[in-house]
Amino acid sequence: MSGKPRLTYLNGRGRMEPVRWLLAAAGVEFEEIFLETREQYEKLIKDGVLLFQQVPLVEIDGMKMVQTRAILSYIAGKYNLYGKDLKERALIDMYVEGITDLMQMILMFPFSPPEAKEKNIDSIKERATNRYFPVFEKVLKQHGQDFLVGNKFSWADVQLIEAILAVEEKIPAVLSGFPQLQAFKKRMSNMPTIKKFLQPGSPRKPPPDEFYVETVLKIFKK
């Protein structure tokens, strides 16, 4: 195995996409193994590779890591994206948890029945514009700095730009009332590592389509 982290998941966003974002933002190249069949998944379980019989799986520094939150916090700590002290880490954790709650709605959207899609889009818009984005708009306005925590690029910034772009795919004008977030989006998108990740041909995955949904159901639903 090379020294690069190795990611095992489906060829789609899902719960691995924040990991791809964070590694890319840190300027870390990685390898990917894509699950395409239930047999591949069952073999990982049989071999004892998946601690809780779940992916994402990230092999890094001799460890076989599972559980998205644990993977992300390890990467953030390893690549100096996790604040300078416990208080900054606590702030980053709070912001990340809030963004994750919003992203959970995006994550589940492709699996909702057609008749519920419009209602779910409305729910995402309502939560984004009334609960989550106002928090970050206020934070950026109050401290007047480029980044969310400690005036330094962190895991929280990466999660937020990922969330902004994911919500915009569903609701293009969602930032119309958030000038600070508009400026934040522009700054983040022009950071060299993130700019590279946003280019065609990068490991960033496209929005989930029907084939992705079918693959998820084929692999994980008995």
PDB file of N, CA and C in Angstrom, residues 13-47:
ATOM      1  N   ARG A  13     -21.294  10.613  -3.498  1.00  0.00           N
ATOM      2  CA  ARG A  13     -21.021  11.488  -2.357  1.00  0.00           C
ATOM      3  C   ARG A  13     -21.254  10.785  -1.016  1.00  0.00           C
ATOM      4  N   GLY A  14     -22.505  10.668  -0.645  1.00  0.00           N
ATOM      5  CA  GLY A  14     -22.840   9.992   0.603  1.00  0.00           C
ATOM      6  C   GLY A  14     -22.075  10.527   1.796  1.00  0.00           C
ATOM      7  N   ARG A  15     -21.719   9.616   2.693  1.00  0.00           N
ATOM      8  CA  ARG A  15     -21.024  10.007   3.924  1.00  0.00           C
ATOM      9  C   ARG A  15     -19.522  10.142   3.757  1.00  0.00           C
ATOM     10  N   MET A  16     -19.019   9.807   2.562  1.00  0.00           N
ATOM     11  CA  MET A  16     -17.586   9.948   2.314  1.00  0.00           C
ATOM     12  C   MET A  16     -17.229  11.321   1.753  1.00  0.00           C
ATOM     13  N   GLU A  17     -18.190  12.028   1.197  1.00  0.00           N
ATOM     14  CA  GLU A  17     -17.842  13.280   0.520  1.00  0.00           C
ATOM     15  C   GLU A  17     -17.187  14.307   1.442  1.00  0.00           C
ATOM     16  N   PRO A  18     -17.639  14.461   2.712  1.00  0.00           N
ATOM     17  CA  PRO A  18     -16.926  15.403   3.590  1.00  0.00           C
ATOM     18  C   PRO A  18     -15.464  15.010   3.810  1.00  0.00           C
ATOM     19  N   VAL A  19     -15.181  13.707   3.789  1.00  0.00           N
ATOM     20  CA  VAL A  19     -13.805  13.227   3.950  1.00  0.00           C
ATOM     21  C   VAL A  19     -12.979  13.623   2.725  1.00  0.00           C
ATOM     22  N   ARG A  20     -13.563  13.427   1.551  1.00  0.00           N
ATOM     23  CA  ARG A  20     -12.859  13.836   0.317  1.00  0.00           C
ATOM     24  C   ARG A  20     -12.581  15.345   0.349  1.00  0.00           C
ATOM     25  N   TRP A  21     -13.575  16.112   0.742  1.00  0.00           N
ATOM     26  CA  TRP A  21     -13.423  17.572   0.823  1.00  0.00           C
ATOM     27  C   TRP A  21     -12.282  17.947   1.771  1.00  0.00           C
ATOM     28  N   LEU A  22     -12.264  17.320   2.950  1.00  0.00           N
ATOM     29  CA  LEU A  22     -11.283  17.720   3.960  1.00  0.00           C
ATOM     30  C   LEU A  22      -9.867  17.342   3.537  1.00  0.00           C
ATOM     31  N   LEU A  23      -9.701  16.144   3.001  1.00  0.00           N
ATOM     32  CA  LEU A  23      -8.377  15.749   2.505  1.00  0.00           C
ATOM     33  C   LEU A  23      -7.926  16.668   1.365  1.00  0.00           C
ATOM     34  N   ALA A  24      -8.843  16.937   0.434  1.00  0.00           N
ATOM     35  CA  ALA A  24      -8.499  17.808  -0.694  1.00  0.00           C
ATOM     36  C   ALA A  24      -8.129  19.212  -0.213  1.00  0.00           C
ATOM     37  N   ALA A  25      -8.890  19.735   0.735  1.00  0.00           N
ATOM     38  CA  ALA A  25      -8.612  21.077   1.266  1.00  0.00           C
ATOM     39  C   ALA A  25      -7.249  21.130   1.946  1.00  0.00           C
ATOM     40  N   ALA A  26      -6.851  19.998   2.548  1.00  0.00           N
ATOM     41  CA  ALA A  26      -5.542  19.924   3.204  1.00  0.00           C
ATOM     42  C   ALA A  26      -4.417  19.675   2.204  1.00  0.00           C
ATOM     43  N   GLY A  27      -4.787  19.479   0.930  1.00  0.00           N
ATOM     44  CA  GLY A  27      -3.786  19.245  -0.100  1.00  0.00           C
ATOM     45  C   GLY A  27      -3.251  17.817  -0.110  1.00  0.00           C
ATOM     46  N   VAL A  28      -4.063  16.880   0.387  1.00  0.00           N
ATOM     47  CA  VAL A  28      -3.633  15.481   0.508  1.00  0.00           C
ATOM     48  C   VAL A  28      -4.232  14.640  -0.621  1.00  0.00           C
ATOM     49  N   GLU A  29      -3.385  13.974  -1.373  1.00  0.00           N
ATOM     50  CA  GLU A  29      -3.870  13.051  -2.407  1.00  0.00           C
ATOM     51  C   GLU A  29      -4.307  11.750  -1.749  1.00  0.00           C
ATOM     52  N   PHE A  30      -5.314  11.106  -2.335  1.00  0.00           N
ATOM     53  CA  PHE A  30      -5.805   9.850  -1.767  1.00  0.00           C
ATOM     54  C   PHE A  30      -6.227   8.900  -2.868  1.00  0.00           C
ATOM     55  N   GLU A  31      -6.310   7.627  -2.507  1.00  0.00           N
ATOM     56  CA  GLU A  31      -6.781   6.594  -3.421  1.00  0.00           C
ATOM     57  C   GLU A  31      -8.198   6.197  -3.024  1.00  0.00           C
ATOM     58  N   GLU A  32      -8.952   5.683  -3.993  1.00  0.00           N
ATOM     59  CA  GLU A  32     -10.316   5.266  -3.695  1.00  0.00           C
ATOM     60  C   GLU A  32     -10.596   3.862  -4.222  1.00  0.00           C
ATOM     61  N   ILE A  33     -11.306   3.096  -3.421  1.00  0.00           N
ATOM     62  CA  ILE A  33     -11.850   1.810  -3.842  1.00  0.00           C
ATOM     63  C   ILE A  33     -13.363   1.951  -3.815  1.00  0.00           C
ATOM     64  N   PHE A  34     -14.011   1.649  -4.923  1.00  0.00           N
ATOM     65  CA  PHE A  34     -15.464   1.828  -5.012  1.00  0.00           C
ATOM     66  C   PHE A  34     -16.197   0.503  -4.843  1.00  0.00           C
ATOM     67  N   LEU A  35     -17.129   0.480  -3.916  1.00  0.00           N
ATOM     68  CA  LEU A  35     -17.997  -0.684  -3.745  1.00  0.00           C
ATOM     69  C   LEU A  35     -19.070  -0.661  -4.827  1.00  0.00           C
ATOM     70  N   GLU A  36     -19.220  -1.779  -5.511  1.00  0.00           N
ATOM     71  CA  GLU A  36     -20.232  -1.881  -6.569  1.00  0.00           C
ATOM     72  C   GLU A  36     -21.200  -3.033  -6.342  1.00  0.00           C
ATOM     73  N   THR A  37     -20.828  -3.966  -5.466  1.00  0.00           N
ATOM     74  CA  THR A  37     -21.685  -5.137  -5.222  1.00  0.00           C
ATOM     75  C   THR A  37     -21.831  -5.393  -3.726  1.00  0.00           C
ATOM     76  N   ARG A  38     -22.886  -6.093  -3.386  1.00  0.00           N
ATOM     77  CA  ARG A  38     -23.073  -6.483  -1.980  1.00  0.00           C
ATOM     78  C   ARG A  38     -21.977  -7.455  -1.530  1.00  0.00           C
ATOM     79  N   GLU A  39     -21.477  -8.251  -2.478  1.00  0.00           N
ATOM     80  CA  GLU A  39     -20.433  -9.224  -2.146  1.00  0.00           C
ATOM     81  C   GLU A  39     -19.163  -8.531  -1.650  1.00  0.00           C
ATOM     82  N   GLN A  40     -18.803  -7.415  -2.290  1.00  0.00           N
ATOM     83  CA  GLN A  40     -17.629  -6.654  -1.827  1.00  0.00           C
ATOM     84  C   GLN A  40     -17.822  -6.184  -0.384  1.00  0.00           C
ATOM     85  N   TYR A  41     -19.005  -5.679  -0.113  1.00  0.00           N
ATOM     86  CA  TYR A  41     -19.332  -5.173   1.222  1.00  0.00           C
ATOM     87  C   TYR A  41     -19.298  -6.304   2.249  1.00  0.00           C
ATOM     88  N   GLU A  42     -19.901  -7.438   1.899  1.00  0.00           N
ATOM     89  CA  GLU A  42     -19.945  -8.576   2.823  1.00  0.00           C
ATOM     90  C   GLU A  42     -18.544  -9.129   3.094  1.00  0.00           C
ATOM     91  N   LYS A  43     -17.670  -9.073   2.087  1.00  0.00           N
ATOM     92  CA  LYS A  43     -16.297  -9.536   2.286  1.00  0.00           C
ATOM     93  C   LYS A  43     -15.564  -8.647   3.301  1.00  0.00           C
ATOM     94  N   LEU A  44     -15.781  -7.338   3.223  1.00  0.00           N
ATOM     95  CA  LEU A  44     -15.170  -6.433   4.204  1.00  0.00           C
ATOM     96  C   LEU A  44     -15.625  -6.778   5.619  1.00  0.00           C
ATOM     97  N   ILE A  45     -16.912  -7.087   5.757  1.00  0.00           N
ATOM     98  CA  ILE A  45     -17.446  -7.465   7.071  1.00  0.00           C
ATOM     99  C   ILE A  45     -16.829  -8.787   7.524  1.00  0.00           C
ATOM    100  N   LYS A  46     -16.817  -9.777   6.634  1.00  0.00           N
ATOM    101  CA  LYS A  46     -16.273 -11.105   6.944  1.00  0.00           C
ATOM    102  C   LYS A  46     -14.802 -11.019   7.338  1.00  0.00           C
ATOM    103  N   ASP A  47     -14.060 -10.145   6.666  1.00  0.00           N
ATOM    104  CA  ASP A  47     -12.627  -9.991   6.948  1.00  0.00           C
ATOM    105  C   ASP A  47     -12.357  -9.192   8.226  1.00  0.00           C
TER     106      ASP A  47
END
